[in-house]
Short mmCIF file of C-alpha atoms and ligand atoms in Angstrom, two decimals:
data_model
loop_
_atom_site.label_atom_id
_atom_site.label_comp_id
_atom_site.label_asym_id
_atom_site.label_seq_id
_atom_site.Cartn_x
_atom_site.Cartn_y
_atom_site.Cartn_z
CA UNK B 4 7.50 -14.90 0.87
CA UNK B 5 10.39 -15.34 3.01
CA UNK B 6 10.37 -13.13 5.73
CA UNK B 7 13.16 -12.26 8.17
CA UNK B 8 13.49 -10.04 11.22
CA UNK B 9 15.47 -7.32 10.22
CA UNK B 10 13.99 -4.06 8.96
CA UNK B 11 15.11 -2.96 5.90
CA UNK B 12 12.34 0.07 5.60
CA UNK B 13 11.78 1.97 8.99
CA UNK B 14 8.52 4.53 8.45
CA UNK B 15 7.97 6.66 11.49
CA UNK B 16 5.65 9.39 12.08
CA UNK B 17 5.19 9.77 8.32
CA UNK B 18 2.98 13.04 7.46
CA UNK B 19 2.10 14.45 4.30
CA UNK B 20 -0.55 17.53 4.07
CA UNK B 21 -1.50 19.24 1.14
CA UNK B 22 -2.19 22.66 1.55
CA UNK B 23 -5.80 23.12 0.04
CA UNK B 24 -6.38 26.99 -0.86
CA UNK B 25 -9.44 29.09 -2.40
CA UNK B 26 -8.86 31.42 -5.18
CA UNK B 27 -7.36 31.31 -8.71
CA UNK B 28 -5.06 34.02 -8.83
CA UNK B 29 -3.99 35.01 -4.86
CA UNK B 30 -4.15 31.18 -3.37
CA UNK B 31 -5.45 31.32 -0.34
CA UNK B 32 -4.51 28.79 1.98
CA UNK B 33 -7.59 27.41 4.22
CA UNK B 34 -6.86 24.03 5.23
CA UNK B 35 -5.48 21.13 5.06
CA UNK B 36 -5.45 17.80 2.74
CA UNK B 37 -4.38 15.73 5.65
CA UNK B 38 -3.59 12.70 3.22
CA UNK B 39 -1.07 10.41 5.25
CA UNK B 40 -1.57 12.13 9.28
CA UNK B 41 0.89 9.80 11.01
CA UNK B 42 1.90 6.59 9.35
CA UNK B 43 4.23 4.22 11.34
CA UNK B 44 5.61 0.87 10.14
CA UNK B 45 8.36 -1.85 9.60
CA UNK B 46 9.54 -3.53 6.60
CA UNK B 47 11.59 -6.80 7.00
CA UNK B 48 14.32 -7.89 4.40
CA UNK B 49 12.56 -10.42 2.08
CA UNK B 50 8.95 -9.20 3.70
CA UNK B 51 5.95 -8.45 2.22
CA UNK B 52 3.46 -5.89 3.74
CA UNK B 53 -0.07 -5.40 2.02
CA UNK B 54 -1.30 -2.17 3.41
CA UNK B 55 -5.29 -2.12 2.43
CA UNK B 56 -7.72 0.65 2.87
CA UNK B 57 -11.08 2.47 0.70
CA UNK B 58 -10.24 4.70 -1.62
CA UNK B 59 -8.42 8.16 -0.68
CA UNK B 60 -7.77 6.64 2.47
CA UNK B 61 -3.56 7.51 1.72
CA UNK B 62 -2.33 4.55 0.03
CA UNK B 63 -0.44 5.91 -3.17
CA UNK B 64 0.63 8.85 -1.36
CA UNK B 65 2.55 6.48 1.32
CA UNK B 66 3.43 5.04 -1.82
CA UNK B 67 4.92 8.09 -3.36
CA UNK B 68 6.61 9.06 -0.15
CA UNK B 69 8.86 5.89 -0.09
CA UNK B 70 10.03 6.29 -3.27
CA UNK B 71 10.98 9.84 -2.99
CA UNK B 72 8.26 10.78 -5.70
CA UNK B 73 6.61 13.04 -2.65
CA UNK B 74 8.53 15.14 0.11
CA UNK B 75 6.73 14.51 3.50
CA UNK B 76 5.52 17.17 5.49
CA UNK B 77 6.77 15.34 8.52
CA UNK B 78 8.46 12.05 9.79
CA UNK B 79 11.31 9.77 8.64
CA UNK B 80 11.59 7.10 6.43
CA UNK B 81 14.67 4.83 7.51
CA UNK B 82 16.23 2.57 4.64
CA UNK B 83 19.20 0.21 6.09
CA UNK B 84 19.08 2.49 9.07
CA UNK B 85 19.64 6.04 6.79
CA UNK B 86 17.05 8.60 6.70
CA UNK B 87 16.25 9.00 3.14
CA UNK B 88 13.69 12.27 3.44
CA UNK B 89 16.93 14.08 4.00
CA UNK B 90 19.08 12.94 1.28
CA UNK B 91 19.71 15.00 -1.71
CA UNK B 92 21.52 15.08 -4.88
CA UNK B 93 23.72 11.94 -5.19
CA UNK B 94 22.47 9.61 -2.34
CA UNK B 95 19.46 10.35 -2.80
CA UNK B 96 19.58 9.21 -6.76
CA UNK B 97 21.68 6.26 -5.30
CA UNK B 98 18.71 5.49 -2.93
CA UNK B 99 15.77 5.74 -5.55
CA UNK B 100 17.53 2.98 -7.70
CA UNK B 101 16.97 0.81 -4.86
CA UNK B 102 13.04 1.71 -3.72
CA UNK B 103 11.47 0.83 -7.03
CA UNK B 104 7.23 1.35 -7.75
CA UNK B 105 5.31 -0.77 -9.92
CA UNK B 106 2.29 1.55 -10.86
CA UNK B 107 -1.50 0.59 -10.84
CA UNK B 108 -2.74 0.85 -14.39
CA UNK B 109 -0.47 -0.53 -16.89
CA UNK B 110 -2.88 1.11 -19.51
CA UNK B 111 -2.08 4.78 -18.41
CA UNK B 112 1.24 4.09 -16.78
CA UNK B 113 3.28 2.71 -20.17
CA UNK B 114 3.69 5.29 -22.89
CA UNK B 115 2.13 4.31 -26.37
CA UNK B 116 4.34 5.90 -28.20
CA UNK B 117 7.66 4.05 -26.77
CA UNK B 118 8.70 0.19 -27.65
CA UNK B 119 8.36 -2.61 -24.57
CA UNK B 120 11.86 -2.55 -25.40
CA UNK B 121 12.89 1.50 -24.41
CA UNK B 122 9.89 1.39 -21.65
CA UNK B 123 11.83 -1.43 -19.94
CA UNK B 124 15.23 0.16 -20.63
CA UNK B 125 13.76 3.66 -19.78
CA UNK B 126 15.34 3.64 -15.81
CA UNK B 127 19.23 2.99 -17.43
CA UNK B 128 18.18 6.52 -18.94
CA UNK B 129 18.05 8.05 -15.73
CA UNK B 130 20.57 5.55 -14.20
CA UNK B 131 23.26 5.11 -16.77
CA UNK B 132 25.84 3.29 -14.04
CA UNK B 133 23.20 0.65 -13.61
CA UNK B 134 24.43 -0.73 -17.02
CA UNK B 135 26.78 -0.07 -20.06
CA UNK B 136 25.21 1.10 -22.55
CA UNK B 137 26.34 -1.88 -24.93
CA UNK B 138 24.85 -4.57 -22.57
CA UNK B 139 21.34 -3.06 -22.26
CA UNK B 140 19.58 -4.61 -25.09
CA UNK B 141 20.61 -7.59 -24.01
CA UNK B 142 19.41 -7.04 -20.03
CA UNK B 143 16.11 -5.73 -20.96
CA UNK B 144 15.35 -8.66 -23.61
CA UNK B 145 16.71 -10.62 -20.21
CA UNK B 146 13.79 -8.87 -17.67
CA UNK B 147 11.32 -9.93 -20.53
CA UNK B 148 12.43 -13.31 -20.01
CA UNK B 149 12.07 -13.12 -16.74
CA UNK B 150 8.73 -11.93 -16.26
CA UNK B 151 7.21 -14.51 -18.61
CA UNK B 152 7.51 -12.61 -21.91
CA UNK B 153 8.99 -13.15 -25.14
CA UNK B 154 12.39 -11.64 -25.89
CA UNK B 155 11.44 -10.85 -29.30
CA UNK B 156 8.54 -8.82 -28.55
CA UNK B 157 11.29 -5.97 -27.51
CA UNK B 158 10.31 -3.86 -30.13
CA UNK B 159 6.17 -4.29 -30.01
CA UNK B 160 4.11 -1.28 -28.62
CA UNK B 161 1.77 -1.51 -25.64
CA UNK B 162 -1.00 -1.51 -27.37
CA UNK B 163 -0.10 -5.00 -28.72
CA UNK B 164 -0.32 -6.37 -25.46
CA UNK B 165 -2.97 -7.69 -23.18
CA UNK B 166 -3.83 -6.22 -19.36
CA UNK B 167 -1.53 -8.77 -17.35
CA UNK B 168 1.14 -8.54 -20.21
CA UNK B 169 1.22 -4.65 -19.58
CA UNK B 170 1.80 -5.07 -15.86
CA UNK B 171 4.25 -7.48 -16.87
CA UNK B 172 6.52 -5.31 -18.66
CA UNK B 173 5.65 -2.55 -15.75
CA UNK B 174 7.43 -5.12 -13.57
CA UNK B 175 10.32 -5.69 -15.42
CA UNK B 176 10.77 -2.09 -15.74
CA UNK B 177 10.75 -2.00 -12.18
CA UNK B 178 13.34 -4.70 -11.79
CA UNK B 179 15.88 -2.91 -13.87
CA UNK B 180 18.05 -1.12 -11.45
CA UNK B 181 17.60 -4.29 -9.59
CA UNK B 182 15.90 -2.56 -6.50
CA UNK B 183 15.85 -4.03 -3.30
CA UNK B 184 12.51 -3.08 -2.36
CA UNK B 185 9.60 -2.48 -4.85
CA UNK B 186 6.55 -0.60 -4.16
CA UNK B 187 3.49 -2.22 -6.20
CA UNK B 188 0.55 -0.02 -5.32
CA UNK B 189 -2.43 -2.10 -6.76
CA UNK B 190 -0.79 -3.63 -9.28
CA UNK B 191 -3.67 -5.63 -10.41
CA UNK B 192 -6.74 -3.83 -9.01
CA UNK B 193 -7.06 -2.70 -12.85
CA UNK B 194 -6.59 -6.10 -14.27
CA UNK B 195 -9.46 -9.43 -14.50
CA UNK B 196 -9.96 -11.41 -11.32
CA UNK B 197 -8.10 -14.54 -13.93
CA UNK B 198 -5.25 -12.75 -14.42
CA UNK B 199 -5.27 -10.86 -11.05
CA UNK B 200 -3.68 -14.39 -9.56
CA UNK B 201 -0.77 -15.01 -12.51
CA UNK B 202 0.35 -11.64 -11.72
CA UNK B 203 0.41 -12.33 -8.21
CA UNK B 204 2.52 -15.71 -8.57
CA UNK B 205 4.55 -13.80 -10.59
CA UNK B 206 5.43 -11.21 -7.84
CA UNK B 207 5.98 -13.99 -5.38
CA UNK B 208 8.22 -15.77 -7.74
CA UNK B 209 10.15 -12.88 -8.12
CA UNK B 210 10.47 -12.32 -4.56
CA UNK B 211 12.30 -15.38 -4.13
CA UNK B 212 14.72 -15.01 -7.08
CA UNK B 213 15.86 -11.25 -6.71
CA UNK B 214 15.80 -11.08 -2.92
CA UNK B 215 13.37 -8.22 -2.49
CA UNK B 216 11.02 -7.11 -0.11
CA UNK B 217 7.56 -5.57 -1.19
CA UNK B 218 5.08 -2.54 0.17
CA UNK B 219 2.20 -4.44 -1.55
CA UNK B 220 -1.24 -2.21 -1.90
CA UNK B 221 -4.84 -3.08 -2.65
CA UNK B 222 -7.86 -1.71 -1.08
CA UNK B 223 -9.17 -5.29 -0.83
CA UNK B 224 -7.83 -7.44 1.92
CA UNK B 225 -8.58 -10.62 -0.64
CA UNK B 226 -6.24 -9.62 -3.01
CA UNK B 227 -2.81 -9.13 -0.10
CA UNK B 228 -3.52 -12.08 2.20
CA UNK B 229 -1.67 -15.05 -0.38
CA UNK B 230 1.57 -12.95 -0.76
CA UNK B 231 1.27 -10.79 3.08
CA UNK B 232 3.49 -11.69 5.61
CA UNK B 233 2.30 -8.70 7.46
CA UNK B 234 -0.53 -6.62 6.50
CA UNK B 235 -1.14 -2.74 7.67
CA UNK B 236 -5.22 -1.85 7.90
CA UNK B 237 -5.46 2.01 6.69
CA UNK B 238 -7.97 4.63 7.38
CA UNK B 239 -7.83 8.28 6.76
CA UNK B 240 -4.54 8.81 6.68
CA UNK B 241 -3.34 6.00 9.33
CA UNK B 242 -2.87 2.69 10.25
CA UNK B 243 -5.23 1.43 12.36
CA UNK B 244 -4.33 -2.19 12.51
CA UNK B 245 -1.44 -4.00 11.74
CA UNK B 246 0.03 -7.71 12.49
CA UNK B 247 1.01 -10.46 11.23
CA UNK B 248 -1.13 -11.95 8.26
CA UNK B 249 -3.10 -14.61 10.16
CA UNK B 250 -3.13 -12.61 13.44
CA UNK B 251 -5.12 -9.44 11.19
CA UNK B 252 -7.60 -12.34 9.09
CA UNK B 253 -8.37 -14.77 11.91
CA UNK B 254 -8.13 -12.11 14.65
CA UNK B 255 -8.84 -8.69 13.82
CA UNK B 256 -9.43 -6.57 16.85
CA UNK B 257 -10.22 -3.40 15.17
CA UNK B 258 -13.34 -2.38 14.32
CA UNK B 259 -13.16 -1.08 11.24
CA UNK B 260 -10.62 -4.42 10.10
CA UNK B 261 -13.59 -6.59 11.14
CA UNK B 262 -16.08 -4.73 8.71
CA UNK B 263 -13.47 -5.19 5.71
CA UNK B 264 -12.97 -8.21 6.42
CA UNK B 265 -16.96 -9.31 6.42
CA UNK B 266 -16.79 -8.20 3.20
CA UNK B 267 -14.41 -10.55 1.97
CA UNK B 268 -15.67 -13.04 -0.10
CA UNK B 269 -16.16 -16.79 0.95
CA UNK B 270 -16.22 -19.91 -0.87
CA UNK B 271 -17.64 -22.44 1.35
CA UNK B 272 -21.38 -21.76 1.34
CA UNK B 273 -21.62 -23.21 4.98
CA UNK B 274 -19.20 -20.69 6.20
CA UNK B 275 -20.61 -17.87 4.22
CA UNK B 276 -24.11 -18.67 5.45
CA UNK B 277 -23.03 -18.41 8.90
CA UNK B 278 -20.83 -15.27 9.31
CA UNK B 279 -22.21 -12.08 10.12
CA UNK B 280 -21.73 -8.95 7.60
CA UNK B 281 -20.70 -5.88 9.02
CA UNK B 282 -22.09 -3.16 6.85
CA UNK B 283 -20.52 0.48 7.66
CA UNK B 284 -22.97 3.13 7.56
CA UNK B 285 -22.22 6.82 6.17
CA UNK B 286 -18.53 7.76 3.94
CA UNK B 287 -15.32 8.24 4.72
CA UNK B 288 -14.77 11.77 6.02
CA UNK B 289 -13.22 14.26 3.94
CA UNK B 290 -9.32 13.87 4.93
CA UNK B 291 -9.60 18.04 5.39
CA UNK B 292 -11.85 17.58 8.32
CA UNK B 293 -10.79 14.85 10.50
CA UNK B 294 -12.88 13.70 13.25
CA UNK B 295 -11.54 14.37 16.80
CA UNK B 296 -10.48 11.55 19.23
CA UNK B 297 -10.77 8.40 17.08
CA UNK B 298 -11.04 9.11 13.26
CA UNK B 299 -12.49 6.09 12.81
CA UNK B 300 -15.90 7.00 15.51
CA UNK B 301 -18.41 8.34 12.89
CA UNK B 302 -18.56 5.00 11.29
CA UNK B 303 -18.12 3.00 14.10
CA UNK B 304 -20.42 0.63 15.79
CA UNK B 305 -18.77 0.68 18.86
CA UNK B 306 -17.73 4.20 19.08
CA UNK B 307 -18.70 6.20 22.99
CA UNK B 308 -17.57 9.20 24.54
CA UNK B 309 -14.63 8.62 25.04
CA UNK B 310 -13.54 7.80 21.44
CA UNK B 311 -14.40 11.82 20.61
CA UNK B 312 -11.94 13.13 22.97
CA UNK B 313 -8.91 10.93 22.54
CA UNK B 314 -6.79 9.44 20.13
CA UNK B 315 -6.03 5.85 20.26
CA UNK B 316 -2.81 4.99 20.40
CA UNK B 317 -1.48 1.37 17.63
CA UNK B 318 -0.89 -0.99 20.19
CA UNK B 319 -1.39 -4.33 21.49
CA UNK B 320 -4.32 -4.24 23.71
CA UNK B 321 -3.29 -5.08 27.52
CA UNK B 322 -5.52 -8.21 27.72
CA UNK B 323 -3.65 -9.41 24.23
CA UNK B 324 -0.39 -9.88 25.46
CA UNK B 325 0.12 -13.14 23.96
CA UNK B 326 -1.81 -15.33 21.15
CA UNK B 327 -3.02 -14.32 17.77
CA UNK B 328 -5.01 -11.12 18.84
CA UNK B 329 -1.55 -9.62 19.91
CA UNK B 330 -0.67 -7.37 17.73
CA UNK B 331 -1.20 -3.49 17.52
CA UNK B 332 -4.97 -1.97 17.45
CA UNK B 333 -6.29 1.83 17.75
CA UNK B 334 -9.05 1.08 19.69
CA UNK B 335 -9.45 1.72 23.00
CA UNK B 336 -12.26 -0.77 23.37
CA UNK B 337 -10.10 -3.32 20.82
CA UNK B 338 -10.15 -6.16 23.91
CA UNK B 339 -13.95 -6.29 23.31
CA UNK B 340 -15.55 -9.43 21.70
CA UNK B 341 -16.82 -8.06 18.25
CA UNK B 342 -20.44 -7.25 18.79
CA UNK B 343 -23.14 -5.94 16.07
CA UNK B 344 -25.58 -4.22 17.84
CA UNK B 345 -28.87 -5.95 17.58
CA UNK B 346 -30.73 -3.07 15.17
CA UNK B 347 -28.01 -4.16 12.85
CA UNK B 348 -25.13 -2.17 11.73
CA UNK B 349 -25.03 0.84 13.46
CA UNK B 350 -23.06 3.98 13.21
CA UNK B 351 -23.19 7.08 15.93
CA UNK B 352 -23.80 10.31 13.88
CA UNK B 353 -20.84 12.51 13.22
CA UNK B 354 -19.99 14.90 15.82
CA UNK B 355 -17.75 17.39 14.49
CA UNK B 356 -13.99 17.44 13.30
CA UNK B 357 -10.89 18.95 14.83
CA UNK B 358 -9.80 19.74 11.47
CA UNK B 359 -5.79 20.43 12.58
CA UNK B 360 -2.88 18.87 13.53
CA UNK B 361 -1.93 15.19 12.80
CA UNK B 362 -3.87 13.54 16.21
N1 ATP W 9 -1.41 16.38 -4.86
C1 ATP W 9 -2.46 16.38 -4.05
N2 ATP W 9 -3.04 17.54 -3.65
C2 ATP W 9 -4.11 17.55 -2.83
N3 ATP W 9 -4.71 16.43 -2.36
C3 ATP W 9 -4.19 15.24 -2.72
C4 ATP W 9 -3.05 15.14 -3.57
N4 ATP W 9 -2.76 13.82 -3.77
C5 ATP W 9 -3.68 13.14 -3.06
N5 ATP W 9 -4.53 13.98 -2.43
C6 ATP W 9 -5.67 13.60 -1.56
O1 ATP W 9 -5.13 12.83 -0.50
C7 ATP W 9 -6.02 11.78 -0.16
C8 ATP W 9 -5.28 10.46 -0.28
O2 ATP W 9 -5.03 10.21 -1.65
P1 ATP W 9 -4.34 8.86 -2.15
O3 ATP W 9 -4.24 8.93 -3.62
O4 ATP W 9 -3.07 8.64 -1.40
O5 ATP W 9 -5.40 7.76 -1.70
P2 ATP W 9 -5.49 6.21 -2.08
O6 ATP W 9 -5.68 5.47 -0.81
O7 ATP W 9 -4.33 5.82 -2.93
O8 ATP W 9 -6.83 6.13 -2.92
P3 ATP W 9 -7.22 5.16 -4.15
O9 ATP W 9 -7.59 3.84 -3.55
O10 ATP W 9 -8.39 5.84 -4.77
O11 ATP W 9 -6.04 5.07 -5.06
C9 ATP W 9 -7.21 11.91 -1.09
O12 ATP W 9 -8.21 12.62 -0.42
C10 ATP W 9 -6.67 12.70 -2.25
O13 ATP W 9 -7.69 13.46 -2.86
S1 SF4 W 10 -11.62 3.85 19.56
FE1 SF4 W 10 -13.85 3.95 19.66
S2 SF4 W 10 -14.51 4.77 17.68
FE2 SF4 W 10 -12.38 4.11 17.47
S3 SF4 W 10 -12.49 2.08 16.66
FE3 SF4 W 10 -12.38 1.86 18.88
S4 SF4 W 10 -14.50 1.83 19.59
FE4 SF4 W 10 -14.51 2.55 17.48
MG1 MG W 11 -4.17 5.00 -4.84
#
């Protein structure tokens, strides 16, 4: 971690819909899969950001989108200041080399048919002026090295290889091009809690060496708080919190960061004896039917009228101008001590959704 003030990765109003259609043969269009609705952030040079959220909440699809894997529907995504969604043909080939992903699964994400060897080597396939062809056995048997694996395992299958091993040679595949920012979207939600950490130290060692600057996902906020310098809270679709990482764990002003984060897991039996737990009542709405107003207000304890007829906008709350709760919250009612209310955890029943438009 070694964070520094100028953005290297500038997401604005980043949308992507799906269309969602009825019908087999004439697809009809009826809706929307409103998967990322609005997705603002910043990325320093040699900065981590965790962005956490549940499930289907829009993390691999932000994912996708900065690495040019997914067109967006809407928005820009700003790398050294350029535009990317609107490059094409060369740049954009010279961009990709430099946004790298490191996938979730390194059981389904490796091919079993190819070497450790080819599956590291695989991006100089697609990149061939990353490296002459002569000197690539020699880089790839290098990236092993550097990831903690034996050289001479270059020619070994994945199957030969344990969970953290897998996501090891994932990683060095993703170093290849030597990228400048790498993508890992829960790169070791699929892996044991004991090897979860290695992997992690790994990542951080890594940072340091190569100069990069991670998009690090989990839908824990455990997992992104040791390597976080920032960390963006997601829910359907958008960031609802974001700050630095001790403003969002010591400080959270949003609701629905306050619940995930009573969640978390405590060692010290004192302190886990003595915190309240936050327990959110009903699911996550279906992203084709967002709720009006605050998207957030059918699960929310703290949720009133005025949360059903108008969006909150991510930003600091007036009262927060300075100290550790300053930093950007959609709430309108984010100033507010956190209060349970005293029939326990409480959600308002859903009202309705709007079901259009990012909003
Ligand atoms: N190609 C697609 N077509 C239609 N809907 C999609 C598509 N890809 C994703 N979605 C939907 O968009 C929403 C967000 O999906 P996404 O995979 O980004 O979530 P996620 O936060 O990564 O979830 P998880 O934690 O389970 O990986 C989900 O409702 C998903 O079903
Ligand atoms: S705006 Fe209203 S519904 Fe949304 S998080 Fe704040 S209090 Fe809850
Ligand atoms: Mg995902």
């Amino acid at each position: 971690m070694a964070a520094s003030s100028e953005p290297i990765l500038e997401v604005s109003g980043l949308v992507k819909h799906y269309p969602l259609t009825r019908g087999v043969v004439f697809r009809k269009r009826i809706g929307a899969v409103r998967a990322v609705d609005g997705v603002d952030f910043t990325l320093g040079r040699g900065e981590t950001l965790g962005i956490v959220g549940e499930s289907g909440c829009g993390k691999s699809t932000v994912a996708k989108l900065l690495c040019n894997l997914e067109r967006p529907t809407a928005g820009s995504i700003r790398f050294k200041g350029e535009d990317i969604t609107r490059l094409s043909g060369r740049a954009l080939k010279a961009v990709r080399r430099n946004i790298q992903m490191v996938f979730q699964d390194p059981y389904t994400s490796l091919n079993p048919r190819m070497t450790v060897g080819d599956i590291v080597g695989e991006p100089y396939e697609i990149h061939p002026e990353a490296a002459p062809k002569g000197d690539r056995r020699r880089r790839v048997r290098e990236l092993l090295d550097v990831v903690g694996l034996d050289p001479e395992y270059v020619n070994r299958y994945p199957h030969q290889f344990s969970g953290g091993q897998r996501q090891r040679i994932g990683i060095a595949r993703g170093l290849a091009l030597r990228p400048e920012i790498i993508v890992a979207d829960e790169p070791v939600s699929a892996l044991d809690v004991s090897v979860q950490a290695q992997v992690i130290n790994l990542l951080d060692r890594l940072q340091a060496e190569f100069d990069l600057s991670y998009v690090f996902i989990a839908h824990d906020l455990s997992i992104v708080r040791h390597i976080s310098d920032r960390i963006g809270v997601m829910y359907l679709g958008r960031i609802v919190e974001t700050g630095r990482e001790e403003e969002i764990y010591e400080h959270p002003t949003h609701p629905y960061t306050q619940a995930l984060l009573s969640a978390v897991p405590v060692p010290d039996p004192e302190a886990r004896e003595h915190r309240e737990r936050i327990l959110l009542s009903g699911d996550v709405p279906s992203p084709t039917a967002i709720p009006s107003g605050c998207r957030f207000r059918t699960r929310c304890w703290k949720a009133r009228e005025r949360c059903a007829v108008e969006v909150p906008a991510l930003a600091v709350p007036a009262v927060f101008r300075r100290g550790p709760a300053a930093h950007d919250s959609a709430c309108h009612f984010a100033e507010e001590r956190r209060v349970v209310p005293p029939e326990g955890p409480g959600a308002p029943e859903a009202t309705g959704a709007d079901g259009n438009g990012p909003g």
